[in-house]
């Protein structure tokens, strides 16, 4: 039986070569981010932000702080996927719709905020860990969303973090975790590469 999720996982490639002539509409960009935000996050804090870099000027700015990687210029868009620090502070607002929808009782939302505040306050390492967890899951979801829309994608960590913060005027609480290029891949991209043997990476406990 055809399994679309399995097929997508096995066929996705990390795209580096894009057709520079093809762009994406605002509607496509919005749909990509809408789907990416369906990623899970601790306490549903949704501690992330997506900067869609798609104008020629913004692409040039990003390429300059990404070691000149050409795919930033050629892809239709490169998302700067940020994780946000201090998730406990924005949680009451993030959780309100779950309470309003009758999914999460107000008492549970309040308890989550109290737990997160207790854990996060004065613990910058945990705040950073949570920012990376949320943004990484969002980045993978963004790539799967792109594949599902017939687009190609690629993750990138080859960028100068401080320079990206400066170039895109990110807030001190916004950590650029990953770049995700999305667009129309050319036929000369590498196929998906072989992975390490399962016995090297898997432990049954
Ligand atoms: C966190 C992360 C950072 C990466 N950074 C870059 C990058 O800066 N430039 C690049 O060309 N590819 C980058 N890649 C792509 C990897 O090289 C690619 O995912 C890996 O070789 C596996 O490719 P495959 O999934 O097509 O088999 C990155 C991938 C990940 C997950």
CSV table of C-alpha atoms and ligand atoms in Angstrom, one decimal:
chain,number,residue,atom,x,y,z
A,1,UNK,CA,0.0,0.0,0.0
A,2,UNK,CA,1.3,3.5,-0.9
A,3,UNK,CA,2.4,5.3,2.2
A,4,UNK,CA,2.7,9.0,1.4
A,5,UNK,CA,4.6,9.9,4.7
A,6,UNK,CA,7.1,7.1,4.2
A,7,UNK,CA,7.5,8.0,0.6
A,8,UNK,CA,8.1,11.6,1.4
A,9,UNK,CA,10.7,10.8,4.1
A,10,UNK,CA,12.6,8.5,1.7
A,11,UNK,CA,12.5,10.7,-1.3
A,12,UNK,CA,13.3,14.2,0.3
A,13,UNK,CA,16.7,15.5,-0.6
A,14,UNK,CA,18.7,18.4,0.8
A,15,UNK,CA,18.5,20.7,-2.1
A,16,UNK,CA,21.3,23.0,-2.9
A,17,UNK,CA,20.5,23.9,-6.6
A,18,UNK,CA,17.4,25.8,-7.3
A,19,UNK,CA,15.8,27.4,-10.4
A,20,UNK,CA,16.5,31.1,-9.7
A,21,UNK,CA,13.8,32.2,-12.1
A,22,UNK,CA,10.9,30.7,-10.1
A,23,UNK,CA,9.4,32.5,-7.1
A,24,UNK,CA,6.6,31.7,-4.6
A,25,UNK,CA,3.4,33.7,-4.0
A,26,UNK,CA,2.6,35.3,-0.7
A,27,UNK,CA,-0.2,32.7,-0.4
A,28,UNK,CA,2.3,29.9,-0.8
A,29,UNK,CA,4.7,31.4,1.8
A,30,UNK,CA,1.8,31.9,4.3
A,31,UNK,CA,0.7,28.3,3.8
A,32,UNK,CA,4.2,27.0,4.4
A,33,UNK,CA,4.4,28.9,7.7
A,34,UNK,CA,0.9,27.9,8.7
A,35,UNK,CA,1.8,24.2,8.3
A,36,UNK,CA,5.2,24.7,10.0
A,37,UNK,CA,3.4,26.1,13.1
A,38,UNK,CA,1.6,22.8,13.4
A,39,UNK,CA,4.9,21.5,14.8
A,40,UNK,CA,4.7,20.5,18.5
A,41,UNK,CA,6.5,22.6,21.1
A,42,UNK,CA,6.9,22.2,24.9
A,43,UNK,CA,3.7,23.3,26.6
A,44,UNK,CA,2.5,24.4,23.2
A,45,UNK,CA,4.6,27.6,23.8
A,46,UNK,CA,5.2,28.0,20.1
A,47,UNK,CA,8.4,29.9,20.8
A,48,UNK,CA,9.4,30.5,17.2
A,49,UNK,CA,9.5,33.1,14.5
A,50,UNK,CA,10.0,32.8,10.7
A,51,UNK,CA,11.6,35.5,8.6
A,52,UNK,CA,10.8,34.9,5.0
A,53,UNK,CA,13.8,36.2,3.0
A,54,UNK,CA,12.6,36.5,-0.6
A,55,UNK,CA,13.4,40.0,-2.1
A,56,UNK,CA,16.7,40.3,-4.1
A,57,UNK,CA,17.9,42.8,-1.5
A,58,UNK,CA,17.2,40.7,1.5
A,59,UNK,CA,18.6,37.6,-0.2
A,60,UNK,CA,21.9,39.5,-0.8
A,61,UNK,CA,21.9,40.5,2.8
A,62,UNK,CA,21.4,36.9,4.0
A,63,UNK,CA,23.9,35.4,1.5
A,64,UNK,CA,26.6,37.8,2.8
A,65,UNK,CA,26.2,36.4,6.3
A,66,UNK,CA,25.8,32.8,5.1
A,67,UNK,CA,29.4,32.3,3.8
A,68,UNK,CA,28.2,33.3,0.3
A,69,UNK,CA,26.1,30.1,-0.2
A,70,UNK,CA,24.5,30.5,-3.6
A,71,UNK,CA,21.3,28.6,-2.7
A,72,UNK,CA,20.2,31.6,-0.6
A,73,UNK,CA,20.1,33.7,-3.8
A,74,UNK,CA,18.6,31.0,-6.0
A,75,UNK,CA,15.9,29.5,-3.8
A,76,UNK,CA,12.5,31.2,-4.0
A,77,UNK,CA,12.7,31.9,-0.3
A,78,UNK,CA,15.0,31.2,2.7
A,79,UNK,CA,13.3,31.1,6.0
A,80,UNK,CA,15.4,32.2,9.0
A,81,UNK,CA,13.8,29.9,11.6
A,82,UNK,CA,14.3,31.4,15.0
A,83,UNK,CA,13.6,30.0,18.4
A,84,UNK,CA,12.6,32.5,21.0
A,85,UNK,CA,14.0,32.7,24.6
A,86,UNK,CA,11.9,33.4,27.6
A,87,UNK,CA,9.0,31.2,26.3
A,88,UNK,CA,7.4,31.2,29.7
A,89,UNK,CA,6.7,35.0,29.3
A,90,UNK,CA,4.7,34.6,26.1
A,91,UNK,CA,3.0,31.4,27.1
A,92,UNK,CA,-0.2,32.9,28.6
A,93,UNK,CA,-1.0,34.5,25.3
A,94,UNK,CA,0.1,31.4,23.3
A,95,UNK,CA,-2.1,29.2,25.4
A,96,UNK,CA,-5.2,31.4,25.3
A,97,UNK,CA,-6.7,30.0,22.1
A,98,UNK,CA,-6.4,26.4,23.5
A,99,UNK,CA,-8.3,27.5,26.5
A,100,UNK,CA,-10.9,29.4,24.4
A,101,UNK,CA,-11.4,26.3,22.3
A,102,UNK,CA,-12.2,24.2,25.4
A,103,UNK,CA,-9.2,21.9,24.9
A,104,UNK,CA,-7.0,23.0,27.7
A,105,UNK,CA,-8.7,24.0,31.0
A,106,UNK,CA,-7.6,27.4,32.3
A,107,UNK,CA,-6.3,25.7,35.5
A,108,UNK,CA,-4.1,23.5,33.4
A,109,UNK,CA,-2.8,26.5,31.3
A,110,UNK,CA,-2.0,28.4,34.6
A,111,UNK,CA,-0.2,25.3,36.0
A,112,UNK,CA,1.8,25.0,32.8
A,113,UNK,CA,2.8,28.7,32.9
A,114,UNK,CA,3.8,28.3,36.5
A,115,UNK,CA,5.9,25.1,35.8
A,116,UNK,CA,7.6,26.7,32.8
A,117,UNK,CA,8.3,29.9,34.7
A,118,UNK,CA,9.8,28.0,37.6
A,119,UNK,CA,12.1,26.0,35.1
A,120,UNK,CA,13.0,28.8,32.7
A,121,UNK,CA,13.6,31.8,35.1
A,122,UNK,CA,17.3,32.3,35.7
A,123,UNK,CA,18.1,29.3,33.4
A,124,UNK,CA,19.4,30.7,30.1
A,125,UNK,CA,20.7,27.2,29.1
A,126,UNK,CA,17.2,25.7,29.3
A,127,UNK,CA,15.7,28.7,27.5
A,128,UNK,CA,18.2,28.2,24.7
A,129,UNK,CA,17.7,24.4,24.6
A,130,UNK,CA,13.9,24.9,24.3
A,131,UNK,CA,14.4,27.5,21.6
A,132,UNK,CA,16.5,25.0,19.6
A,133,UNK,CA,14.0,22.2,20.2
A,134,UNK,CA,11.0,24.2,19.0
A,135,UNK,CA,12.8,25.8,16.1
A,136,UNK,CA,14.3,22.5,14.9
A,137,UNK,CA,10.9,20.7,15.0
A,138,UNK,CA,9.4,23.7,13.1
A,139,UNK,CA,12.2,23.7,10.6
A,140,UNK,CA,11.6,20.0,9.8
A,141,UNK,CA,7.9,20.5,9.6
A,142,UNK,CA,8.5,23.4,7.3
A,143,UNK,CA,10.6,21.2,5.0
A,144,UNK,CA,8.0,18.4,5.0
A,145,UNK,CA,5.3,21.0,4.2
A,146,UNK,CA,7.4,22.2,1.3
A,147,UNK,CA,7.8,18.7,-0.1
A,148,UNK,CA,4.1,18.1,0.3
A,149,UNK,CA,3.5,21.2,-1.8
A,150,UNK,CA,5.7,19.9,-4.6
A,151,UNK,CA,8.6,22.1,-3.6
A,152,UNK,CA,12.2,21.3,-2.7
A,153,UNK,CA,14.0,22.3,0.5
A,154,UNK,CA,17.3,22.4,2.4
A,155,UNK,CA,18.4,23.0,5.9
A,156,UNK,CA,21.5,25.2,6.6
A,157,UNK,CA,23.5,26.0,9.6
A,158,UNK,CA,26.3,27.6,7.6
A,159,UNK,CA,25.7,31.2,8.7
A,160,UNK,CA,27.2,33.7,11.1
A,161,UNK,CA,24.6,33.9,13.9
A,162,UNK,CA,25.6,37.3,15.2
A,163,UNK,CA,25.7,38.8,11.7
A,164,UNK,CA,22.2,37.3,10.9
A,165,UNK,CA,20.8,38.9,14.1
A,166,UNK,CA,22.3,42.3,13.1
A,167,UNK,CA,21.4,42.1,9.4
A,168,UNK,CA,17.7,41.3,10.1
A,169,UNK,CA,17.4,43.3,13.3
A,170,UNK,CA,16.3,40.4,15.4
A,171,UNK,CA,15.4,41.0,19.0
A,172,UNK,CA,17.8,39.8,21.7
A,173,UNK,CA,15.3,37.0,22.5
A,174,UNK,CA,15.2,35.7,18.9
A,175,UNK,CA,17.9,33.1,18.2
A,176,UNK,CA,18.4,32.1,14.5
A,177,UNK,CA,18.5,28.3,14.8
A,178,UNK,CA,18.4,27.2,11.1
A,179,UNK,CA,18.0,28.5,7.6
A,180,UNK,CA,15.6,26.6,5.4
A,181,UNK,CA,15.8,27.2,1.7
A,182,UNK,CA,12.6,26.4,-0.3
A,183,UNK,CA,12.0,26.6,-4.0
A,184,UNK,CA,12.1,24.7,-7.3
A,185,UNK,CA,15.0,22.2,-7.3
A,186,UNK,CA,17.0,21.6,-10.4
A,187,UNK,CA,17.5,18.1,-11.7
A,188,UNK,CA,21.2,18.0,-10.9
A,189,UNK,CA,20.8,17.9,-7.1
A,190,UNK,CA,22.3,14.9,-5.4
A,191,UNK,CA,19.9,12.1,-4.5
A,192,UNK,CA,19.3,11.4,-0.8
A,193,UNK,CA,22.6,10.0,0.7
A,194,UNK,CA,23.0,6.7,2.4
A,195,UNK,CA,22.6,6.8,6.2
A,196,UNK,CA,24.7,5.1,8.9
A,197,UNK,CA,23.8,1.5,9.6
A,198,UNK,CA,21.0,1.1,12.1
A,199,UNK,CA,23.1,-1.0,14.5
A,200,UNK,CA,25.5,2.0,14.8
A,201,UNK,CA,22.7,4.4,15.8
A,202,UNK,CA,20.0,2.4,17.5
A,203,UNK,CA,19.9,0.9,20.9
A,204,UNK,CA,17.0,-1.3,22.2
A,205,UNK,CA,16.7,-0.6,25.9
B,1,LIG,C1,21.4,21.4,10.7
B,1,LIG,C2,21.8,21.3,9.3
B,1,LIG,C3,22.7,22.2,8.7
B,1,LIG,C4,23.1,22.1,7.4
B,1,LIG,N1,23.8,23.1,6.9
B,1,LIG,C5,24.1,23.1,5.5
B,1,LIG,C6,24.7,24.3,4.9
B,1,LIG,O1,25.1,25.3,5.6
B,1,LIG,N2,25.0,24.2,3.6
B,1,LIG,C7,24.6,23.1,2.8
B,1,LIG,O2,24.8,23.2,1.6
B,1,LIG,N3,24.0,22.1,3.4
B,1,LIG,C8,23.7,22.1,4.7
B,1,LIG,N4,23.0,21.0,5.3
B,1,LIG,C9,22.6,19.9,4.4
B,1,LIG,C10,23.3,18.6,4.8
B,1,LIG,O3,24.5,18.5,4.2
B,1,LIG,C11,22.4,17.4,4.3
B,1,LIG,O4,21.2,17.5,5.0
B,1,LIG,C12,23.0,16.1,4.5
B,1,LIG,O5,24.1,15.9,3.7
B,1,LIG,C13,22.0,14.9,4.1
B,1,LIG,O6,21.5,15.1,2.8
B,1,LIG,P1,20.3,14.3,2.3
B,1,LIG,O7,19.2,14.5,3.3
B,1,LIG,O8,19.9,14.9,1.0
B,1,LIG,O9,20.7,12.9,2.2
B,1,LIG,C14,22.6,21.1,6.6
B,1,LIG,C15,21.7,20.1,7.1
B,1,LIG,C16,21.3,20.2,8.5
B,1,LIG,C17,20.3,19.2,9.0
